[in-house]
Amino acid sequence: MKIVFVLFFVFSFKLCYLQEINVERPIDLVESKIDSFPDNFQISIALIKNDKVSYIGFQKINGKLKQISNHDSIFEIGSITKVFTGTLLANMVNKGKIKLNGKVHKQLGFKLFKNKKLRYIHLANHTAGLYRLPSNILDLANNNPEKPYDQYTDSLFEYHLRNELQIKNKPGTIHEYSNLGSSIIGYAISKMENKSYSELYQEEIFKKYHLNDTKCHSNRVEMVRGINHDGEFVPNWDFGPMFPCGGITSNTKDLAKFLIAHFDSTNLDLKLACSPTFKINGNFKIGLSWHIFNIPKLGKIIFHNGATGGYRSCTAFMPKFKTGVVVLSNISAYSAYAAEIDGICTGILKIITKPLKNN
């Protein structure tokens, strides 16, 4: 999904200090944001300070909000998948298997349309000159909007790359969000390693960071069911070859572990994944999918959000203060309520990274 992330952190403070996590103010914030959400709505939140995690969960039933324990509950995380794909890319670069500036067709095993050259770094930071989706998925998506990727196959994906691929802009010059670009990264690495997405992400990321409930293919019966704007249940999405752009399912417990791992400055894979590779504008940059907003005197906020037909999610953290927030919800990306999820995430991060005012 396109990043629409409103940052509340630009304020005039000289210093920050951290207190123990107090969930009262975050709970008040969440309740005020979601009070009007429909029945069947559910939200799961992790608040992180150093290696400590607190959880908040709510469910809307019969018009009333109820606090619940749902940090183990599984949601689709949508485009937050891209930061896992960026981490996978960093892992392969650090292993010496590919070069960040290398050409992707070498791992795909075939030439791109009209012998076009795409580099991993441009695919990861959305400057490859690509569009959001391959053109031969559009009719399929329009015919089945509740499951837009459902009929898209490996053969159709490869056909597009071999016979239809276009480059709109000179690579490395313009940032334009692309699900296609992220998918090409994972597809190429899967081909190189001769492993399925499930094997690849499990072995190289999920197992390494002890993400025991994070999956490429979760049991749908065990997941929180996605809903539309009116609270009606909607189908889950299956991404097929486009999995690396949005297919992972997880919970706040696992994603909190993953964010905490980013506080370790000796972790070379995560360090590379979060290193700026392109300046979008002003203080806004992008790494290998992670978006980076630098606030003078306060440091970096690193973030990504995600959305599918039945879910909206957001993650954000501040490495300098070792604080972070994970928000998973089952509200559709197409709902007018969905934008509130980003505000909840950044609002809570602001609360737990408490500022010290100027004297």
mmCIF file of C-alpha atoms in Angstrom:
data_model
loop_
_atom_site.group_PDB
_atom_site.id
_atom_site.type_symbol
_atom_site.label_atom_id
_atom_site.label_comp_id
_atom_site.label_asym_id
_atom_site.label_seq_id
_atom_site.Cartn_x
_atom_site.Cartn_y
_atom_site.Cartn_z
ATOM 1 C CA MET A 1 0.000 0.000 0.000
ATOM 2 C CA LYS A 2 1.053 3.602 -0.453
ATOM 3 C CA ILE A 3 2.540 5.139 2.687
ATOM 4 C CA VAL A 4 0.134 7.676 4.167
ATOM 5 C CA PHE A 5 1.765 8.248 7.536
ATOM 6 C CA VAL A 6 1.067 11.408 9.542
ATOM 7 C CA LEU A 7 3.926 12.115 11.941
ATOM 8 C CA PHE A 8 3.098 13.935 15.147
ATOM 9 C CA PHE A 9 6.676 14.194 16.387
ATOM 10 C CA VAL A 10 7.851 17.564 15.107
ATOM 11 C CA PHE A 11 7.830 19.546 18.330
ATOM 12 C CA SER A 12 10.275 21.944 20.007
ATOM 13 C CA PHE A 13 11.910 19.939 22.770
ATOM 14 C CA LYS A 14 15.616 19.758 23.572
ATOM 15 C CA LEU A 15 15.745 16.397 25.319
ATOM 16 C CA CYS A 16 13.758 13.229 25.843
ATOM 17 C CA TYR A 17 13.661 10.944 28.832
ATOM 18 C CA LEU A 18 11.903 7.630 29.267
ATOM 19 C CA GLN A 19 9.666 6.442 32.043
ATOM 20 C CA GLU A 20 8.199 3.003 32.656
ATOM 21 C CA ILE A 21 5.425 2.281 30.210
ATOM 22 C CA ASN A 22 2.123 3.479 31.599
ATOM 23 C CA VAL A 23 -0.735 2.182 29.470
ATOM 24 C CA GLU A 24 -3.421 4.526 30.813
ATOM 25 C CA ARG A 25 -2.833 7.382 28.359
ATOM 26 C CA PRO A 26 -2.382 5.015 25.372
ATOM 27 C CA ILE A 27 -5.643 3.275 26.309
ATOM 28 C CA ASP A 28 -7.445 6.634 26.442
ATOM 29 C CA LEU A 29 -6.012 7.529 23.027
ATOM 30 C CA VAL A 30 -7.076 4.230 21.487
ATOM 31 C CA GLU A 31 -10.600 4.426 22.909
ATOM 32 C CA SER A 32 -11.063 7.941 21.556
ATOM 33 C CA LYS A 33 -9.914 6.864 18.083
ATOM 34 C CA ILE A 34 -11.919 3.644 17.739
ATOM 35 C CA ASP A 35 -15.150 4.423 19.577
ATOM 36 C CA SER A 36 -17.077 4.824 16.316
ATOM 37 C CA PHE A 37 -15.631 1.718 14.640
ATOM 38 C CA PRO A 38 -18.117 -1.035 13.666
ATOM 39 C CA ASP A 39 -18.962 -4.234 15.508
ATOM 40 C CA ASN A 40 -16.494 -7.112 14.991
ATOM 41 C CA PHE A 41 -13.593 -4.663 14.979
ATOM 42 C CA GLN A 42 -10.492 -5.793 16.823
ATOM 43 C CA ILE A 43 -7.170 -4.091 17.527
ATOM 44 C CA SER A 44 -3.983 -5.464 19.083
ATOM 45 C CA ILE A 45 -1.152 -3.159 20.198
ATOM 46 C CA ALA A 46 2.365 -3.682 21.559
ATOM 47 C CA LEU A 47 4.200 -0.869 23.398
ATOM 48 C CA ILE A 48 7.963 -1.319 23.578
ATOM 49 C CA LYS A 49 10.621 0.261 25.769
ATOM 50 C CA ASN A 50 14.060 -1.350 25.638
ATOM 51 C CA ASP A 51 13.253 -5.066 25.959
ATOM 52 C CA LYS A 52 10.037 -4.517 27.903
ATOM 53 C CA VAL A 53 6.682 -4.957 26.165
ATOM 54 C CA SER A 54 3.161 -4.040 27.283
ATOM 55 C CA TYR A 55 0.035 -4.964 25.354
ATOM 56 C CA ILE A 56 -3.362 -3.373 24.728
ATOM 57 C CA GLY A 57 -6.263 -5.129 23.028
ATOM 58 C CA PHE A 58 -9.830 -4.077 22.204
ATOM 59 C CA GLN A 59 -12.824 -5.670 20.548
ATOM 60 C CA LYS A 60 -16.113 -4.021 19.518
ATOM 61 C CA ILE A 61 -19.164 -6.220 20.208
ATOM 62 C CA ASN A 62 -22.821 -5.149 20.322
ATOM 63 C CA GLY A 63 -21.810 -1.511 20.086
ATOM 64 C CA LYS A 64 -19.470 -1.659 23.069
ATOM 65 C CA LEU A 65 -15.678 -1.663 23.336
ATOM 66 C CA LYS A 66 -14.195 -4.393 25.474
ATOM 67 C CA GLN A 67 -10.564 -4.778 26.513
ATOM 68 C CA ILE A 68 -9.205 -8.213 25.630
ATOM 69 C CA SER A 69 -5.885 -10.058 25.606
ATOM 70 C CA ASN A 70 -5.078 -10.638 21.933
ATOM 71 C CA HIS A 71 -1.293 -10.287 21.575
ATOM 72 C CA ASP A 72 -1.227 -13.903 20.313
ATOM 73 C CA SER A 73 -3.997 -13.323 17.755
ATOM 74 C CA ILE A 74 -3.007 -13.524 14.080
ATOM 75 C CA PHE A 75 -3.689 -10.731 11.568
ATOM 76 C CA GLU A 76 -2.674 -10.044 7.979
ATOM 77 C CA ILE A 77 0.085 -7.396 8.138
ATOM 78 C CA GLY A 78 -0.036 -6.323 4.486
ATOM 79 C CA SER A 79 2.850 -4.161 3.319
ATOM 80 C CA ILE A 80 4.792 -4.519 6.567
ATOM 81 C CA THR A 81 5.809 -7.709 4.733
ATOM 82 C CA LYS A 82 8.072 -5.459 2.650
ATOM 83 C CA VAL A 83 10.392 -4.795 5.604
ATOM 84 C CA PHE A 84 10.858 -8.554 5.935
ATOM 85 C CA THR A 85 11.655 -8.700 2.223
ATOM 86 C CA GLY A 86 14.133 -5.827 2.710
ATOM 87 C CA THR A 87 15.683 -7.728 5.626
ATOM 88 C CA LEU A 88 15.942 -10.840 3.471
ATOM 89 C CA LEU A 89 17.729 -8.771 0.822
ATOM 90 C CA ALA A 90 20.132 -7.377 3.436
ATOM 91 C CA ASN A 91 20.809 -10.913 4.637
ATOM 92 C CA MET A 92 21.703 -12.094 1.135
ATOM 93 C CA VAL A 93 23.927 -9.050 0.574
ATOM 94 C CA ASN A 94 25.798 -9.614 3.840
ATOM 95 C CA LYS A 95 26.266 -13.268 2.947
ATOM 96 C CA GLY A 96 27.853 -12.183 -0.321
ATOM 97 C CA LYS A 97 25.260 -14.005 -2.417
ATOM 98 C CA ILE A 98 24.112 -10.886 -4.257
ATOM 99 C CA LYS A 99 25.165 -7.247 -4.473
ATOM 100 C CA LEU A 100 22.864 -4.465 -3.363
ATOM 101 C CA ASN A 101 23.603 -2.655 -6.610
ATOM 102 C CA GLY A 102 23.445 -5.925 -8.557
ATOM 103 C CA LYS A 103 21.100 -6.634 -11.455
ATOM 104 C CA VAL A 104 18.113 -8.770 -10.562
ATOM 105 C CA HIS A 105 17.856 -10.734 -13.820
ATOM 106 C CA LYS A 106 20.995 -12.672 -12.856
ATOM 107 C CA GLN A 107 19.054 -14.412 -10.080
ATOM 108 C CA LEU A 108 15.772 -14.627 -11.976
ATOM 109 C CA GLY A 109 17.451 -16.790 -14.610
ATOM 110 C CA PHE A 110 15.874 -14.986 -17.572
ATOM 111 C CA LYS A 111 16.102 -11.611 -19.287
ATOM 112 C CA LEU A 112 13.559 -8.916 -18.568
ATOM 113 C CA PHE A 113 11.474 -7.445 -21.392
ATOM 114 C CA LYS A 114 13.698 -5.746 -23.989
ATOM 115 C CA ASN A 115 16.716 -6.626 -21.834
ATOM 116 C CA LYS A 116 15.832 -4.049 -19.169
ATOM 117 C CA LYS A 117 18.147 -3.848 -16.172
ATOM 118 C CA LEU A 118 16.738 -3.521 -12.673
ATOM 119 C CA ARG A 119 18.914 -3.236 -9.565
ATOM 120 C CA TYR A 120 18.021 -4.550 -6.120
ATOM 121 C CA ILE A 121 18.616 -1.236 -4.376
ATOM 122 C CA HIS A 122 16.143 0.546 -6.649
ATOM 123 C CA LEU A 123 13.526 -2.171 -6.211
ATOM 124 C CA ALA A 124 13.897 -1.999 -2.417
ATOM 125 C CA ASN A 125 13.604 1.784 -2.144
ATOM 126 C CA HIS A 126 10.863 2.122 -4.775
ATOM 127 C CA THR A 127 12.958 4.099 -7.253
ATOM 128 C CA ALA A 128 13.158 1.457 -10.016
ATOM 129 C CA GLY A 129 10.693 3.377 -12.199
ATOM 130 C CA LEU A 130 8.025 0.694 -11.812
ATOM 131 C CA TYR A 131 4.266 0.996 -11.341
ATOM 132 C CA ARG A 132 2.288 -0.381 -8.398
ATOM 133 C CA LEU A 133 1.047 -3.643 -9.973
ATOM 134 C CA PRO A 134 1.834 -5.693 -13.097
ATOM 135 C CA SER A 135 -0.576 -4.852 -15.903
ATOM 136 C CA ASN A 136 -1.739 -8.445 -16.389
ATOM 137 C CA ILE A 137 -3.136 -8.634 -12.852
ATOM 138 C CA LEU A 138 -5.517 -5.695 -13.263
ATOM 139 C CA ASP A 139 -8.376 -7.486 -15.023
ATOM 140 C CA LEU A 140 -8.176 -10.360 -12.536
ATOM 141 C CA ALA A 141 -8.274 -7.910 -9.633
ATOM 142 C CA ASN A 142 -11.213 -5.982 -11.086
ATOM 143 C CA ASN A 143 -13.157 -9.214 -11.569
ATOM 144 C CA ASN A 144 -12.555 -10.292 -7.972
ATOM 145 C CA PRO A 145 -11.857 -7.139 -5.903
ATOM 146 C CA GLU A 146 -12.333 -8.958 -2.583
ATOM 147 C CA LYS A 147 -9.373 -11.228 -3.462
ATOM 148 C CA PRO A 148 -7.402 -9.275 -6.101
ATOM 149 C CA TYR A 149 -4.315 -11.514 -6.181
ATOM 150 C CA ASP A 150 -6.181 -14.801 -6.000
ATOM 151 C CA GLN A 151 -5.893 -15.914 -9.651
ATOM 152 C CA TYR A 152 -2.404 -14.524 -10.253
ATOM 153 C CA THR A 153 0.121 -17.295 -10.917
ATOM 154 C CA ASP A 154 3.880 -17.663 -11.254
ATOM 155 C CA SER A 155 3.481 -18.105 -15.008
ATOM 156 C CA LEU A 156 1.533 -14.855 -15.332
ATOM 157 C CA PHE A 157 4.102 -13.040 -13.191
ATOM 158 C CA GLU A 158 7.009 -14.299 -15.289
ATOM 159 C CA TYR A 159 5.109 -13.533 -18.506
ATOM 160 C CA HIS A 160 4.788 -9.903 -17.422
ATOM 161 C CA LEU A 161 8.494 -9.652 -16.600
ATOM 162 C CA ARG A 162 9.540 -11.269 -19.880
ATOM 163 C CA ASN A 163 7.048 -9.644 -22.251
ATOM 164 C CA GLU A 164 5.408 -6.530 -20.774
ATOM 165 C CA LEU A 165 7.660 -4.878 -18.184
ATOM 166 C CA GLN A 166 7.941 -1.107 -18.557
ATOM 167 C CA ILE A 167 10.127 1.440 -16.776
ATOM 168 C CA LYS A 168 8.440 4.818 -16.321
ATOM 169 C CA ASN A 169 11.361 6.856 -14.950
ATOM 170 C CA LYS A 170 15.129 6.679 -14.860
ATOM 171 C CA PRO A 171 15.946 4.226 -12.028
ATOM 172 C CA GLY A 172 17.268 5.810 -8.853
ATOM 173 C CA THR A 173 15.703 9.235 -9.466
ATOM 174 C CA ILE A 174 12.022 9.209 -8.413
ATOM 175 C CA HIS A 175 10.333 7.455 -5.487
ATOM 176 C CA GLU A 176 7.119 5.718 -6.559
ATOM 177 C CA TYR A 177 5.670 2.996 -4.331
ATOM 178 C CA SER A 178 5.569 -0.364 -6.091
ATOM 179 C CA ASN A 179 4.214 -3.718 -4.964
ATOM 180 C CA LEU A 180 5.691 -5.150 -8.136
ATOM 181 C CA GLY A 181 9.209 -4.032 -7.233
ATOM 182 C CA SER A 182 9.143 -5.647 -3.788
ATOM 183 C CA SER A 183 7.733 -8.839 -5.276
ATOM 184 C CA ILE A 184 10.538 -9.064 -7.819
ATOM 185 C CA ILE A 185 13.112 -8.991 -4.996
ATOM 186 C CA GLY A 186 11.602 -11.947 -3.166
ATOM 187 C CA TYR A 187 10.869 -13.831 -6.365
ATOM 188 C CA ALA A 188 14.478 -13.521 -7.529
ATOM 189 C CA ILE A 189 15.928 -14.624 -4.178
ATOM 190 C CA SER A 190 13.512 -17.565 -4.074
ATOM 191 C CA LYS A 191 14.715 -18.608 -7.540
ATOM 192 C CA MET A 192 18.358 -18.212 -6.535
ATOM 193 C CA GLU A 193 17.965 -20.263 -3.352
ATOM 194 C CA ASN A 194 15.599 -22.780 -5.005
ATOM 195 C CA LYS A 195 13.248 -22.488 -2.054
ATOM 196 C CA SER A 196 9.579 -21.632 -1.627
ATOM 197 C CA TYR A 197 8.653 -18.376 0.066
ATOM 198 C CA SER A 198 7.613 -20.334 3.140
ATOM 199 C CA GLU A 199 11.001 -22.074 3.395
ATOM 200 C CA LEU A 200 12.973 -18.938 2.588
ATOM 201 C CA TYR A 201 11.386 -16.533 5.062
ATOM 202 C CA GLN A 202 11.122 -19.194 7.765
ATOM 203 C CA GLU A 203 14.787 -20.167 7.573
ATOM 204 C CA GLU A 204 16.322 -16.752 7.049
ATOM 205 C CA ILE A 205 14.096 -14.504 9.207
ATOM 206 C CA PHE A 206 11.294 -16.062 11.273
ATOM 207 C CA LYS A 207 13.501 -18.706 12.894
ATOM 208 C CA LYS A 208 16.405 -16.312 13.455
ATOM 209 C CA TYR A 209 14.270 -13.798 15.366
ATOM 210 C CA HIS A 210 12.112 -16.422 17.124
ATOM 211 C CA LEU A 211 8.945 -15.307 15.365
ATOM 212 C CA ASN A 212 7.112 -18.513 16.135
ATOM 213 C CA ASP A 213 3.660 -17.375 15.021
ATOM 214 C CA THR A 214 4.699 -15.409 11.928
ATOM 215 C CA LYS A 215 3.838 -17.307 8.761
ATOM 216 C CA CYS A 216 3.650 -17.195 5.011
ATOM 217 C CA HIS A 217 0.467 -19.271 5.096
ATOM 218 C CA SER A 218 -1.472 -19.131 8.371
ATOM 219 C CA ASN A 219 -4.430 -21.322 9.168
ATOM 220 C CA ARG A 220 -7.314 -19.006 8.257
ATOM 221 C CA VAL A 221 -9.593 -20.567 10.857
ATOM 222 C CA GLU A 222 -7.227 -19.455 13.621
ATOM 223 C CA MET A 223 -6.913 -15.855 12.399
ATOM 224 C CA VAL A 224 -8.855 -12.771 13.451
ATOM 225 C CA ARG A 225 -11.336 -12.350 10.608
ATOM 226 C CA GLY A 226 -11.036 -9.205 8.515
ATOM 227 C CA ILE A 227 -13.986 -6.821 8.210
ATOM 228 C CA ASN A 228 -15.164 -4.051 5.910
ATOM 229 C CA HIS A 229 -16.315 -0.551 6.860
ATOM 230 C CA ASP A 230 -19.672 -1.876 8.085
ATOM 231 C CA GLY A 231 -18.207 -4.686 10.186
ATOM 232 C CA GLU A 232 -19.078 -7.449 7.716
ATOM 233 C CA PHE A 233 -16.532 -10.251 7.384
ATOM 234 C CA VAL A 234 -14.432 -10.304 4.199
ATOM 235 C CA PRO A 235 -12.160 -12.955 2.630
ATOM 236 C CA ASN A 236 -8.450 -13.230 3.380
ATOM 237 C CA TRP A 237 -5.981 -12.377 0.645
ATOM 238 C CA ASP A 238 -3.596 -14.868 -0.959
ATOM 239 C CA PHE A 239 -0.775 -13.135 -2.811
ATOM 240 C CA GLY A 240 0.738 -15.934 -4.918
ATOM 241 C CA PRO A 241 3.981 -14.750 -6.576
ATOM 242 C CA MET A 242 3.326 -11.265 -5.202
ATOM 243 C CA PHE A 243 3.723 -12.567 -1.641
ATOM 244 C CA PRO A 244 6.919 -10.541 -0.877
ATOM 245 C CA CYS A 245 4.932 -7.282 -1.082
ATOM 246 C CA GLY A 246 2.217 -8.137 1.430
ATOM 247 C CA GLY A 247 1.561 -11.790 2.283
ATOM 248 C CA ILE A 248 2.872 -12.319 5.829
ATOM 249 C CA THR A 249 0.574 -12.952 8.795
ATOM 250 C CA SER A 250 1.707 -12.284 12.370
ATOM 251 C CA ASN A 251 0.766 -11.017 15.818
ATOM 252 C CA THR A 252 1.888 -8.166 18.058
ATOM 253 C CA LYS A 253 3.948 -10.509 20.245
ATOM 254 C CA ASP A 254 6.162 -11.550 17.319
ATOM 255 C CA LEU A 255 6.394 -8.107 15.727
ATOM 256 C CA ALA A 256 7.456 -6.640 19.087
ATOM 257 C CA LYS A 257 10.339 -9.143 19.131
ATOM 258 C CA PHE A 258 11.271 -8.091 15.614
ATOM 259 C CA LEU A 259 11.327 -4.381 16.486
ATOM 260 C CA ILE A 260 13.392 -5.041 19.640
ATOM 261 C CA ALA A 261 15.958 -6.854 17.483
ATOM 262 C CA HIS A 262 16.446 -3.568 15.609
ATOM 263 C CA PHE A 263 17.785 -1.963 18.811
ATOM 264 C CA ASP A 264 20.916 -4.138 18.525
ATOM 265 C CA SER A 265 23.397 -1.999 16.604
ATOM 266 C CA THR A 266 25.629 -5.035 15.963
ATOM 267 C CA ASN A 267 22.957 -6.775 13.857
ATOM 268 C CA LEU A 268 24.336 -6.138 10.376
ATOM 269 C CA ASP A 269 21.260 -7.305 8.470
ATOM 270 C CA LEU A 270 18.860 -5.012 10.326
ATOM 271 C CA LYS A 271 21.374 -2.182 10.298
ATOM 272 C CA LEU A 272 21.627 -2.400 6.510
ATOM 273 C CA ALA A 273 17.849 -2.714 6.105
ATOM 274 C CA CYS A 274 17.368 0.541 8.057
ATOM 275 C CA SER A 275 20.204 2.487 6.416
ATOM 276 C CA PRO A 276 18.955 5.315 4.148
ATOM 277 C CA THR A 277 19.375 4.601 0.443
ATOM 278 C CA PHE A 278 17.318 7.443 -1.048
ATOM 279 C CA LYS A 279 16.153 10.878 0.055
ATOM 280 C CA ILE A 280 12.473 11.277 -0.728
ATOM 281 C CA ASN A 281 12.228 14.882 0.475
ATOM 282 C CA GLY A 282 13.432 17.024 3.359
ATOM 283 C CA ASN A 283 14.085 14.785 6.365
ATOM 284 C CA PHE A 284 12.174 11.878 4.820
ATOM 285 C CA LYS A 285 14.284 8.975 3.505
ATOM 286 C CA ILE A 286 13.912 5.288 2.736
ATOM 287 C CA GLY A 287 16.152 2.302 3.434
ATOM 288 C CA LEU A 288 15.468 -1.207 2.144
ATOM 289 C CA SER A 289 11.693 -0.686 2.449
ATOM 290 C CA TRP A 290 11.776 0.880 5.953
ATOM 291 C CA HIS A 291 10.781 4.552 5.833
ATOM 292 C CA ILE A 292 12.918 6.908 7.891
ATOM 293 C CA PHE A 293 11.945 10.319 9.229
ATOM 294 C CA ASN A 294 14.707 12.273 10.940
ATOM 295 C CA ILE A 295 13.714 14.788 13.608
ATOM 296 C CA PRO A 296 16.456 17.265 14.581
ATOM 297 C CA LYS A 297 17.738 16.657 18.156
ATOM 298 C CA LEU A 298 15.444 13.655 18.551
ATOM 299 C CA GLY A 299 16.778 11.238 15.956
ATOM 300 C CA LYS A 300 15.030 8.818 13.631
ATOM 301 C CA ILE A 301 11.549 7.411 13.521
ATOM 302 C CA ILE A 302 11.592 4.260 11.395
ATOM 303 C CA PHE A 303 8.209 3.030 10.217
ATOM 304 C CA HIS A 304 6.061 1.102 7.803
ATOM 305 C CA ASN A 305 2.360 0.439 7.596
ATOM 306 C CA GLY A 306 0.285 -2.123 5.767
ATOM 307 C CA ALA A 307 -3.211 -2.799 4.490
ATOM 308 C CA THR A 308 -5.260 -5.493 2.808
ATOM 309 C CA GLY A 309 -8.955 -5.938 2.095
ATOM 310 C CA GLY A 310 -9.702 -6.776 5.721
ATOM 311 C CA TYR A 311 -6.790 -5.446 7.763
ATOM 312 C CA ARG A 312 -4.773 -2.311 8.555
ATOM 313 C CA SER A 313 -1.464 -2.285 10.457
ATOM 314 C CA CYS A 314 1.353 0.027 11.459
ATOM 315 C CA THR A 315 4.804 -0.278 13.070
ATOM 316 C CA ALA A 316 7.122 2.526 14.226
ATOM 317 C CA PHE A 317 10.184 2.732 16.435
ATOM 318 C CA MET A 318 12.875 5.149 17.604
ATOM 319 C CA PRO A 319 16.280 3.430 17.833
ATOM 320 C CA LYS A 320 17.845 6.225 19.925
ATOM 321 C CA PHE A 321 15.363 5.710 22.758
ATOM 322 C CA LYS A 322 14.613 2.033 22.135
ATOM 323 C CA THR A 323 10.882 2.658 21.991
ATOM 324 C CA GLY A 324 8.442 1.225 19.510
ATOM 325 C CA VAL A 325 4.805 0.492 18.769
ATOM 326 C CA VAL A 326 3.037 -2.246 16.805
ATOM 327 C CA VAL A 327 -0.625 -1.840 15.868
ATOM 328 C CA LEU A 328 -2.556 -4.623 14.128
ATOM 329 C CA SER A 329 -6.248 -4.360 13.314
ATOM 330 C CA ASN A 330 -8.898 -6.112 11.254
ATOM 331 C CA ILE A 331 -10.387 -3.014 9.605
ATOM 332 C CA SER A 332 -10.317 -2.945 5.806
ATOM 333 C CA ALA A 333 -7.863 -0.748 3.939
ATOM 334 C CA TYR A 334 -10.878 0.467 1.978
ATOM 335 C CA SER A 335 -12.652 1.735 5.103
ATOM 336 C CA ALA A 336 -12.656 5.406 6.036
ATOM 337 C CA TYR A 337 -11.663 4.278 9.535
ATOM 338 C CA ALA A 338 -8.378 2.759 8.335
ATOM 339 C CA ALA A 339 -6.385 5.996 8.474
ATOM 340 C CA GLU A 340 -6.885 6.154 12.249
ATOM 341 C CA ILE A 341 -4.550 3.186 12.701
ATOM 342 C CA ASP A 342 -1.476 5.230 11.715
ATOM 343 C CA GLY A 343 -2.521 7.974 14.118
ATOM 344 C CA ILE A 344 -2.857 5.464 16.940
ATOM 345 C CA CYS A 345 0.632 4.134 16.255
ATOM 346 C CA THR A 346 2.391 7.498 16.121
ATOM 347 C CA GLY A 347 0.297 8.893 18.953
ATOM 348 C CA ILE A 348 1.307 6.087 21.306
ATOM 349 C CA LEU A 349 4.958 6.344 20.252
ATOM 350 C CA LYS A 350 4.859 10.018 21.172
ATOM 351 C CA ILE A 351 3.392 9.197 24.588
ATOM 352 C CA ILE A 352 5.905 6.499 25.518
ATOM 353 C CA THR A 353 8.855 8.539 24.260
ATOM 354 C CA LYS A 354 8.043 11.298 26.712
ATOM 355 C CA PRO A 355 9.566 14.731 25.945
ATOM 356 C CA LEU A 356 11.201 17.091 28.384
ATOM 357 C CA LYS A 357 10.107 20.645 27.627
ATOM 358 C CA ASN A 358 12.384 23.582 27.240
ATOM 359 C CA ASN A 359 12.984 25.490 30.455
#
